[in-house]
Amino acid sequence: MSEFLRNWLTVAVIGGVGVLLASVFLGLGSLVRPSRDTPQKGMNYESGVDPQGDMWSQANIRYYVFALMFVLFDVEAVFIFPWAARLESYGMFGLVEMAIFIAILALGLFYAWRKRLLRWI
Amino acid sequence: MNTVVTAVELAYWQQTAIRSVAALVAVLIPAGTLVYLYLFKMMSFMQSRLGPMEAGPYGSLQLLAEVGKFLQKEDLIPRAADRVVFKAAPFVVLVSTFLLVLVLPAGPDLWFINVDTGVFLALAVSSISVIGILMAGWGSASKYSLLGGLRAAGQLVAYELPLVLAVIGVVIQAGTLNMQEIVLAQANGEIFGWGAIGNPFVITQFLGFAIFLVAVQAELTQPPFDMPVAESEIVAGYLTEYSGMRFLLFFIAEFATAGIFAALAATLFLGGWYVPGLDPASDLFNLIGPLVLLTKIVLVSFLIFWFRFTYPRFREDQLQQLAWKVLIPLALANIVVTGVLKVVF
């Protein structure tokens, strides 16, 4: 197996170590902890009173716009990383290219700002 | 991994076994150090009290006592909860932490993986924990948890960007995404022809370092960015329904991630395992590298925890505005200025 693939196999193995650690902790706990379930223990916590209504109540997702803008800028970051690593060989050409790219995205941010989308409504 | 015992050439499975143990150490040791040193002791001293004193000398065995306590707690799952999602959430968060530790080099030959996309991988896996937190918030089927989960998602998403953009300045200066080469670039670099201490990027990228630290603070949902677990408003946010061992897993993951983010900041901005005055290729660093890195972790996380214990909580709209109106424009300007300086000089 090549060195490259071995690196990624290591990633999978260490991820497994994480799962293992969590399982060992929970497994150890199940040996010593008590288990006396009552209906009251299975209730949700709502500051001491009985839970009211549906648990998955509708919430106002106010950051919908922020999530959209996050996608925009995250994609931008994907493009900037390879450029940043090779900037020395691109020289002035690469710099001007990326300046235009960043300027367009900054314009998008500025537009959202002026449209008052960046306020937490 | 294997040149501490210089003559021995280890097979892949042996290396992987050592790396697995090393990953456990790298996750748990900084987490334990930070919890005892800062959460138990420094916080207490800053609030004019002693903190834990009973278990062991100066309460140093308090951590073990806490784990023993959590082991004995009953494992409660709300009846209304989505059991699979509820149980899987702490696993997702902890695995995200373990994947994050992978890219950190602790010496010239001490690394978990040596890939050319190191920084990129770290930033990618660090956002997996958002999914775990959303799972915890949704799976608990509790109103407080749901609100906390949504708040956490909104906050982590907003501060992911300054985090990523602040790192790009370092990448431009180092010209590589490989963590090991970033360390070497700082060790062999020079500041305008003066190379006595190399070029730790904290000097030339100070703005990036500051943005990175603020974003890390928010990513860890620590005060002043602890809206998702604001106890006076939504009890404990997405952790409300978690108790006993499952809560401890979230707790371990939070402080392990604090240590690893501090290690990332140390590697990207403070020279990682390198100390000035020595040859970076020297075999000595395979021995002292981890200690140097741990020292730098403790130093960086001192800043993180200092902020944590000092500032009051942000309001939710202030939190979003800080990210979008201050940090992101600053980070973009930082990229452009760094790029111009890199090409011109």
Coordinates of C-alpha atoms in Angstrom, one line a residue:
Chain A
M1 CA 0.0 0.0 0.0
S2 CA 1.3 3.4 -0.8
E3 CA 2.4 5.9 1.8
F4 CA -0.5 8.2 0.8
L5 CA -3.2 5.5 1.3
R6 CA -1.6 4.4 4.6
N7 CA -2.0 8.0 5.9
W8 CA -5.7 7.8 5.3
L9 CA -5.9 4.3 6.8
T10 CA -4.4 5.8 9.9
V11 CA -7.2 8.4 9.9
A12 CA -9.8 5.7 9.9
V13 CA -8.0 3.7 12.7
I14 CA -7.7 6.8 15.0
G15 CA -11.3 7.6 14.3
G16 CA -12.0 4.0 15.5
V17 CA -9.9 4.7 18.6
G18 CA -12.3 7.6 19.4
V19 CA -15.3 5.3 19.1
L20 CA -13.6 2.7 21.2
L21 CA -12.7 5.2 24.0
A22 CA -16.4 6.3 24.2
S23 CA -17.6 2.7 24.2
V24 CA -15.2 1.7 27.0
F25 CA -16.3 4.6 29.1
L26 CA -20.0 3.8 28.6
G27 CA -19.3 0.1 29.1
L28 CA -17.4 0.6 32.4
G29 CA -20.3 2.8 33.6
S30 CA -22.9 0.1 32.9
L31 CA -21.0 -2.3 35.2
V32 CA -21.2 0.0 38.3
R33 CA -24.1 2.4 37.7
P34 CA -27.6 1.7 39.1
S35 CA -30.6 1.3 36.8
R36 CA -33.9 2.1 38.4
D37 CA -36.0 3.7 35.8
T38 CA -39.3 5.4 36.8
P39 CA -41.7 7.3 34.6
Q40 CA -40.6 10.6 36.2
K41 CA -37.0 10.1 35.2
G42 CA -38.0 9.7 31.6
M43 CA -39.6 13.1 31.4
N44 CA -38.0 16.0 29.7
Y45 CA -36.6 18.8 31.8
E46 CA -38.7 21.9 31.6
S47 CA -37.6 23.9 34.7
G48 CA -39.5 21.6 37.0
V49 CA -43.0 21.7 35.5
D50 CA -44.5 19.0 33.4
P51 CA -43.5 19.3 29.8
Q52 CA -46.0 21.0 27.6
G53 CA -46.9 20.2 24.0
D54 CA -44.8 18.7 21.3
M55 CA -41.1 18.4 22.1
W56 CA -40.0 19.1 18.6
S57 CA -41.7 22.5 18.7
Q58 CA -41.2 24.8 15.8
A59 CA -38.3 27.3 16.2
N60 CA -37.7 30.4 14.3
I61 CA -34.5 29.7 12.3
R62 CA -33.2 33.2 12.2
Y63 CA -29.8 32.3 10.9
Y64 CA -31.2 31.0 7.6
V65 CA -29.5 34.0 5.8
F66 CA -26.3 33.4 7.7
A67 CA -26.3 29.8 6.7
L68 CA -26.6 30.9 3.0
M69 CA -23.8 33.3 3.4
F70 CA -21.7 30.7 5.1
V71 CA -22.0 28.4 2.1
L72 CA -20.9 31.3 -0.1
F73 CA -17.8 32.1 1.9
D74 CA -16.9 28.4 2.6
V75 CA -16.8 27.7 -1.1
E76 CA -14.6 30.8 -1.4
A77 CA -12.2 29.4 1.2
V78 CA -11.9 26.2 -0.8
F79 CA -10.7 28.2 -3.8
I80 CA -8.3 30.4 -1.8
F81 CA -6.4 27.5 -0.1
P82 CA -4.7 26.1 -3.2
W83 CA -4.0 29.6 -4.4
A84 CA -2.4 30.5 -1.1
A85 CA -0.1 27.5 -1.1
R86 CA 1.2 28.3 -4.6
L87 CA 1.2 32.1 -4.5
E88 CA 5.0 32.4 -4.8
S89 CA 5.0 30.8 -8.3
Y90 CA 1.9 32.6 -9.5
G91 CA 3.4 36.0 -8.6
M92 CA 1.7 39.2 -9.6
F93 CA -0.7 37.5 -12.0
G94 CA -2.2 35.3 -9.2
L95 CA -2.3 38.2 -6.8
V96 CA -4.5 40.3 -9.2
E97 CA -6.7 37.4 -10.0
M98 CA -7.4 36.6 -6.4
A99 CA -7.8 40.3 -5.5
I100 CA -10.6 40.5 -8.1
F101 CA -12.2 37.3 -6.7
I102 CA -12.0 38.5 -3.1
A103 CA -13.4 41.9 -4.1
I104 CA -16.4 40.3 -5.7
L105 CA -17.1 38.3 -2.6
A106 CA -16.5 41.3 -0.3
L107 CA -19.0 43.1 -2.5
G108 CA -21.5 40.3 -1.7
L109 CA -20.9 40.7 2.0
F110 CA -21.2 44.5 1.7
Y111 CA -24.5 44.1 -0.2
A112 CA -25.9 41.9 2.6
W113 CA -24.7 44.4 5.1
R114 CA -26.5 47.3 3.4
K115 CA -29.6 45.2 3.0
R116 CA -29.5 44.8 6.8
L117 CA -29.4 41.0 6.6
L118 CA -26.5 40.9 9.1
R119 CA -28.7 42.0 11.9
W120 CA -30.2 39.3 14.2
I121 CA -33.8 40.1 13.4
Chain B
M1 CA 7.4 7.9 14.5
N2 CA 10.2 5.5 14.9
T3 CA 13.5 7.3 15.1
V4 CA 13.6 7.8 18.8
V5 CA 14.6 4.2 18.8
T6 CA 16.8 4.9 15.8
A7 CA 17.8 1.4 14.7
V8 CA 14.3 -0.1 14.8
E9 CA 12.2 -0.2 11.7
L10 CA 8.6 -0.8 12.6
A11 CA 5.9 -2.4 10.5
Y12 CA 2.8 -0.4 9.6
W13 CA 0.6 -2.2 12.1
Q14 CA 3.1 -1.6 14.9
Q15 CA 3.3 2.1 14.0
T16 CA -0.4 2.3 13.9
A17 CA -0.7 0.7 17.4
I18 CA 1.8 3.2 18.8
R19 CA -0.1 6.0 17.0
S20 CA -3.4 4.8 18.5
V21 CA -1.9 5.0 22.0
A22 CA -0.3 8.3 21.2
A23 CA -3.7 9.7 20.0
L24 CA -5.3 8.7 23.3
V25 CA -2.4 10.5 25.2
A26 CA -2.6 13.5 22.9
V27 CA -6.3 13.9 23.5
L28 CA -6.5 13.1 27.2
I29 CA -3.3 14.6 28.6
P30 CA -3.9 18.2 27.4
A31 CA -7.6 18.0 28.3
G32 CA -6.8 16.8 31.8
T33 CA -4.0 19.4 32.2
L34 CA -6.3 22.3 31.1
V35 CA -9.2 21.2 33.3
Y36 CA -7.1 20.9 36.4
L37 CA -4.8 23.8 35.8
Y38 CA -7.3 26.4 34.5
L39 CA -10.9 25.3 35.1
F40 CA -10.3 24.1 38.7
K41 CA -7.4 26.2 39.9
M42 CA -6.9 29.4 37.9
M43 CA -10.7 30.0 37.8
S44 CA -10.8 29.5 41.6
F45 CA -7.9 31.9 42.3
M46 CA -9.4 34.5 40.0
Q47 CA -12.6 34.3 42.1
S48 CA -10.8 34.4 45.4
R49 CA -11.4 30.8 46.4
L50 CA -9.2 27.7 46.6
G51 CA -11.0 25.2 44.3
P52 CA -10.7 21.5 44.9
M53 CA -8.3 20.7 47.8
E54 CA -9.3 17.3 49.1
A55 CA -8.5 14.7 46.5
G56 CA -4.7 14.4 46.4
P57 CA -2.2 17.2 47.0
Y58 CA -3.8 20.5 46.0
G59 CA -6.8 18.6 44.6
S60 CA -4.7 17.2 41.8
L61 CA -6.6 13.9 41.8
Q62 CA -9.9 15.6 41.6
L63 CA -10.2 14.6 37.9
L64 CA -10.1 10.9 38.8
A65 CA -12.7 11.5 41.5
E66 CA -14.9 13.2 38.9
V67 CA -14.6 10.4 36.5
G68 CA -15.5 7.9 39.3
K69 CA -18.5 10.0 40.2
F70 CA -19.8 10.1 36.6
L71 CA -19.3 6.4 36.2
Q72 CA -21.8 5.8 39.0
K73 CA -24.5 8.0 37.6
E74 CA -27.6 6.4 36.2
D75 CA -27.9 6.5 32.4
L76 CA -31.1 8.4 31.7
I77 CA -32.6 8.8 28.3
P78 CA -35.8 10.9 27.9
R79 CA -38.7 8.7 26.7
A80 CA -39.6 11.2 24.0
A81 CA -36.0 11.3 22.7
D82 CA -34.8 9.8 19.4
R83 CA -32.7 7.1 21.0
V84 CA -30.3 6.4 18.1
V85 CA -29.5 10.0 17.5
F86 CA -29.3 10.8 21.2
K87 CA -26.8 8.0 21.8
A88 CA -24.8 8.7 18.6
A89 CA -24.2 12.4 19.3
P90 CA -21.4 12.1 21.9
F91 CA -19.6 9.6 19.7
V92 CA -19.7 12.0 16.7
V93 CA -18.3 14.9 18.8
L94 CA -15.5 12.7 20.3
V95 CA -14.5 11.2 16.9
S96 CA -14.3 14.8 15.6
T97 CA -11.8 15.5 18.4
F98 CA -9.7 12.4 17.6
L99 CA -9.6 13.3 13.9
L100 CA -8.5 16.8 14.7
V101 CA -5.5 15.6 16.7
L102 CA -4.2 13.7 13.7
V103 CA -2.6 16.5 11.8
L104 CA -0.5 17.8 14.7
P105 CA 3.2 17.0 14.4
A106 CA 5.1 16.7 17.7
G107 CA 8.7 16.4 16.3
P108 CA 10.6 15.8 13.0
D109 CA 9.5 12.2 13.0
L110 CA 6.7 12.3 15.4
W111 CA 3.5 12.6 13.4
F112 CA 0.2 10.7 13.0
I113 CA -0.3 11.5 9.4
N114 CA 2.0 13.5 7.1
V115 CA -0.3 14.7 4.3
D116 CA 0.0 17.7 2.0
T117 CA -3.5 18.8 3.0
G118 CA -2.9 19.0 6.7
V119 CA -4.3 22.4 7.6
F120 CA -7.3 21.8 5.3
L121 CA -8.0 18.5 6.9
A122 CA -7.9 20.0 10.4
L123 CA -10.3 22.7 9.5
A124 CA -12.6 20.2 7.7
V125 CA -12.9 17.7 10.6
S126 CA -13.2 20.4 13.2
S127 CA -16.7 21.2 11.8
I128 CA -17.9 17.6 12.1
S129 CA -18.6 18.4 15.8
V130 CA -21.3 20.8 14.6
I131 CA -23.3 17.8 13.4
G132 CA -22.8 16.0 16.7
I133 CA -24.1 19.1 18.6
L134 CA -27.1 19.5 16.3
M135 CA -27.8 15.7 16.8
A136 CA -27.7 16.2 20.6
G137 CA -30.0 19.2 20.4
W138 CA -32.5 17.5 18.1
G139 CA -32.3 14.0 19.5
S140 CA -33.1 15.1 23.1
A141 CA -36.6 16.1 22.1
S142 CA -36.5 18.9 24.6
K143 CA -37.2 22.6 23.9
Y144 CA -34.1 23.8 25.7
S145 CA -31.9 21.3 23.9
L146 CA -33.4 22.3 20.5
L147 CA -32.8 26.0 21.1
G148 CA -29.3 25.3 22.3
G149 CA -28.5 23.1 19.3
L150 CA -29.8 25.8 16.9
R151 CA -27.9 28.5 18.6
A152 CA -24.7 26.3 18.6
A153 CA -25.1 25.6 14.8
G154 CA -25.6 29.3 14.1
Q155 CA -22.6 30.3 16.1
L156 CA -20.2 27.6 14.9
V157 CA -21.1 28.3 11.3
A158 CA -20.5 32.0 11.7
Y159 CA -17.1 31.6 13.4
E160 CA -15.9 28.8 11.1
L161 CA -15.2 31.4 8.5
P162 CA -12.9 33.8 10.5
L163 CA -11.1 30.6 11.6
V164 CA -10.5 29.4 8.1
L165 CA -9.7 32.8 6.7
A166 CA -7.2 33.6 9.4
V167 CA -5.2 30.5 8.7
I168 CA -4.9 31.4 5.0
G169 CA -2.4 34.2 5.9
V170 CA -0.1 31.5 7.4
V171 CA -0.5 29.3 4.4
I172 CA 0.5 32.2 2.1
Q173 CA 3.6 32.8 4.2
A174 CA 4.6 29.2 4.5
G175 CA 3.6 28.3 0.9
T176 CA 2.4 24.9 2.0
L177 CA -0.6 23.2 3.7
N178 CA 1.5 20.5 5.2
M179 CA 1.7 21.1 9.0
Q180 CA 5.2 19.6 9.3
E181 CA 6.5 22.0 6.5
I182 CA 4.7 24.9 8.2
V183 CA 6.7 24.2 11.3
L184 CA 9.9 24.0 9.3
A185 CA 9.1 27.2 7.4
Q186 CA 8.9 29.0 10.8
A187 CA 12.1 27.3 12.1
N188 CA 14.1 28.2 9.0
G189 CA 12.4 31.5 8.2
E190 CA 13.8 35.0 8.8
I191 CA 12.1 38.3 9.5
F192 CA 13.6 40.8 7.0
G193 CA 16.9 39.1 7.0
W194 CA 17.1 38.5 10.8
G195 CA 16.8 34.8 11.5
A196 CA 17.9 34.4 15.1
I197 CA 14.6 33.1 16.3
G198 CA 13.3 31.9 12.9
N199 CA 10.0 33.4 11.9
P200 CA 7.2 32.4 14.2
F201 CA 4.2 33.6 12.3
V202 CA 2.7 35.2 15.4
I203 CA 4.9 38.2 14.7
T204 CA 4.1 38.7 11.0
Q205 CA 0.6 37.3 11.3
F206 CA -0.4 38.9 14.5
L207 CA -3.8 39.9 13.2
G208 CA -4.4 36.4 12.0
F209 CA -3.4 35.0 15.4
A210 CA -5.8 37.3 17.2
I211 CA -8.7 36.4 14.8
F212 CA -7.9 32.7 15.2
L213 CA -8.0 32.9 19.0
V214 CA -11.3 34.7 19.0
A215 CA -12.8 32.3 16.5
V216 CA -11.4 29.3 18.5
Q217 CA -13.1 30.8 21.6
A218 CA -16.4 30.8 19.8
E219 CA -15.9 27.3 18.3
L220 CA -15.4 25.9 21.8
T221 CA -18.7 27.7 22.9
Q222 CA -16.8 29.1 25.9
P223 CA -17.7 32.3 27.5
P224 CA -17.9 35.1 26.3
F225 CA -19.4 33.0 23.4
D226 CA -21.4 30.5 25.4
M227 CA -24.8 31.4 24.1
P228 CA -25.6 27.7 23.2
V229 CA -25.2 26.6 26.8
A230 CA -26.3 29.8 28.5
E231 CA -27.5 28.5 31.8
S232 CA -29.6 31.5 32.8
E233 CA -31.6 31.3 29.6
I234 CA -31.8 27.8 28.3
V235 CA -30.6 25.6 31.3
A236 CA -27.7 23.8 29.6
G237 CA -28.6 24.1 25.9
Y238 CA -28.0 21.0 24.0
L239 CA -26.6 19.3 27.1
T240 CA -29.8 19.6 29.1
E241 CA -30.9 16.0 28.8
Y242 CA -27.5 14.4 29.0
S243 CA -26.3 13.0 32.3
G244 CA -23.7 10.7 33.7
M245 CA -21.2 9.2 31.3
R246 CA -22.7 10.7 28.1
F247 CA -22.4 14.2 29.6
L248 CA -18.8 13.4 30.5
L249 CA -18.0 12.4 26.9
F250 CA -19.2 15.9 25.8
F251 CA -17.1 17.4 28.5
I252 CA -14.0 15.5 27.6
A253 CA -14.5 16.4 23.9
E254 CA -14.9 20.1 24.7
F255 CA -11.7 20.4 26.7
A256 CA -9.7 18.0 24.5
T257 CA -10.8 20.2 21.6
A258 CA -9.7 23.3 23.5
G259 CA -6.2 21.7 23.9
I260 CA -6.0 20.6 20.3
F261 CA -7.1 24.0 19.0
A262 CA -4.4 25.6 21.3
A263 CA -2.0 23.1 19.7
L264 CA -3.1 24.1 16.3
A265 CA -2.6 27.8 17.1
A266 CA 0.8 26.9 18.6
T267 CA 1.8 25.0 15.5
L268 CA 0.5 27.5 13.0
F269 CA 1.7 30.7 14.8
L270 CA 4.2 29.8 17.5
G271 CA 6.5 27.4 15.7
G272 CA 5.0 24.1 17.0
W273 CA 7.6 21.7 18.4
Y274 CA 10.5 24.0 17.5
V275 CA 12.4 26.1 19.9
P276 CA 14.9 28.8 18.6
G277 CA 18.6 28.1 18.7
L278 CA 18.6 24.4 17.8
D279 CA 18.9 22.7 14.4
P280 CA 15.3 21.7 13.4
A281 CA 16.6 18.5 11.8
S282 CA 18.2 17.4 15.1
D283 CA 17.1 14.1 16.6
L284 CA 16.7 15.9 19.9
F285 CA 13.4 17.2 18.9
N286 CA 11.9 13.7 18.7
L287 CA 12.4 13.7 22.5
I288 CA 11.7 17.2 23.6
G289 CA 9.2 18.1 20.8
P290 CA 6.1 16.8 22.6
L291 CA 7.1 18.7 25.8
V292 CA 7.7 21.9 23.8
L293 CA 4.4 21.5 22.2
L294 CA 2.6 20.9 25.5
T295 CA 4.3 24.0 27.0
K296 CA 3.0 26.0 24.1
I297 CA -0.5 24.5 24.4
V298 CA -0.5 25.5 28.1
L299 CA 0.6 29.1 27.1
V300 CA -2.0 29.5 24.4
S301 CA -4.8 28.0 26.3
F302 CA -3.9 30.4 29.2
L303 CA -5.1 33.1 26.9
I304 CA -8.2 31.2 26.0
F305 CA -9.2 30.5 29.6
W306 CA -8.2 34.0 30.7
F307 CA -10.8 35.4 28.3
R308 CA -13.3 32.7 29.4
F309 CA -13.1 33.7 33.1
T310 CA -13.0 37.5 32.5
Y311 CA -15.6 38.5 30.0
P312 CA -19.4 38.5 30.4
R313 CA -21.6 36.7 27.8
F314 CA -22.4 38.2 24.4
R315 CA -25.9 38.9 23.3
E316 CA -26.9 36.7 20.3
D317 CA -27.1 39.6 17.8
Q318 CA -23.8 41.1 19.0
L319 CA -22.2 37.6 18.5
Q320 CA -23.3 37.4 14.9
Q321 CA -22.3 41.0 14.2
L322 CA -18.9 40.5 15.6
A323 CA -18.3 37.6 13.2
W324 CA -19.7 39.1 10.1
K325 CA -19.0 42.8 10.4
V326 CA -15.6 42.7 12.2
L327 CA -13.8 39.4 12.0
I328 CA -14.5 38.4 8.4
P329 CA -13.7 41.8 6.7
L330 CA -10.5 41.9 8.9
A331 CA -9.5 38.4 7.8
L332 CA -10.2 39.2 4.2
A333 CA -8.0 42.3 4.4
N334 CA -5.4 40.3 6.2
I335 CA -5.3 37.8 3.2
V336 CA -4.9 40.6 0.7
V337 CA -2.2 42.4 2.6
T338 CA -0.3 39.2 3.2
G339 CA -0.5 38.3 -0.4
V340 CA 0.7 41.7 -1.6
L341 CA 3.7 41.6 0.8
K342 CA 4.5 38.0 -0.2
V343 CA 4.6 38.9 -3.9
V344 CA 6.3 42.3 -3.5
F345 CA 9.1 41.1 -1.2

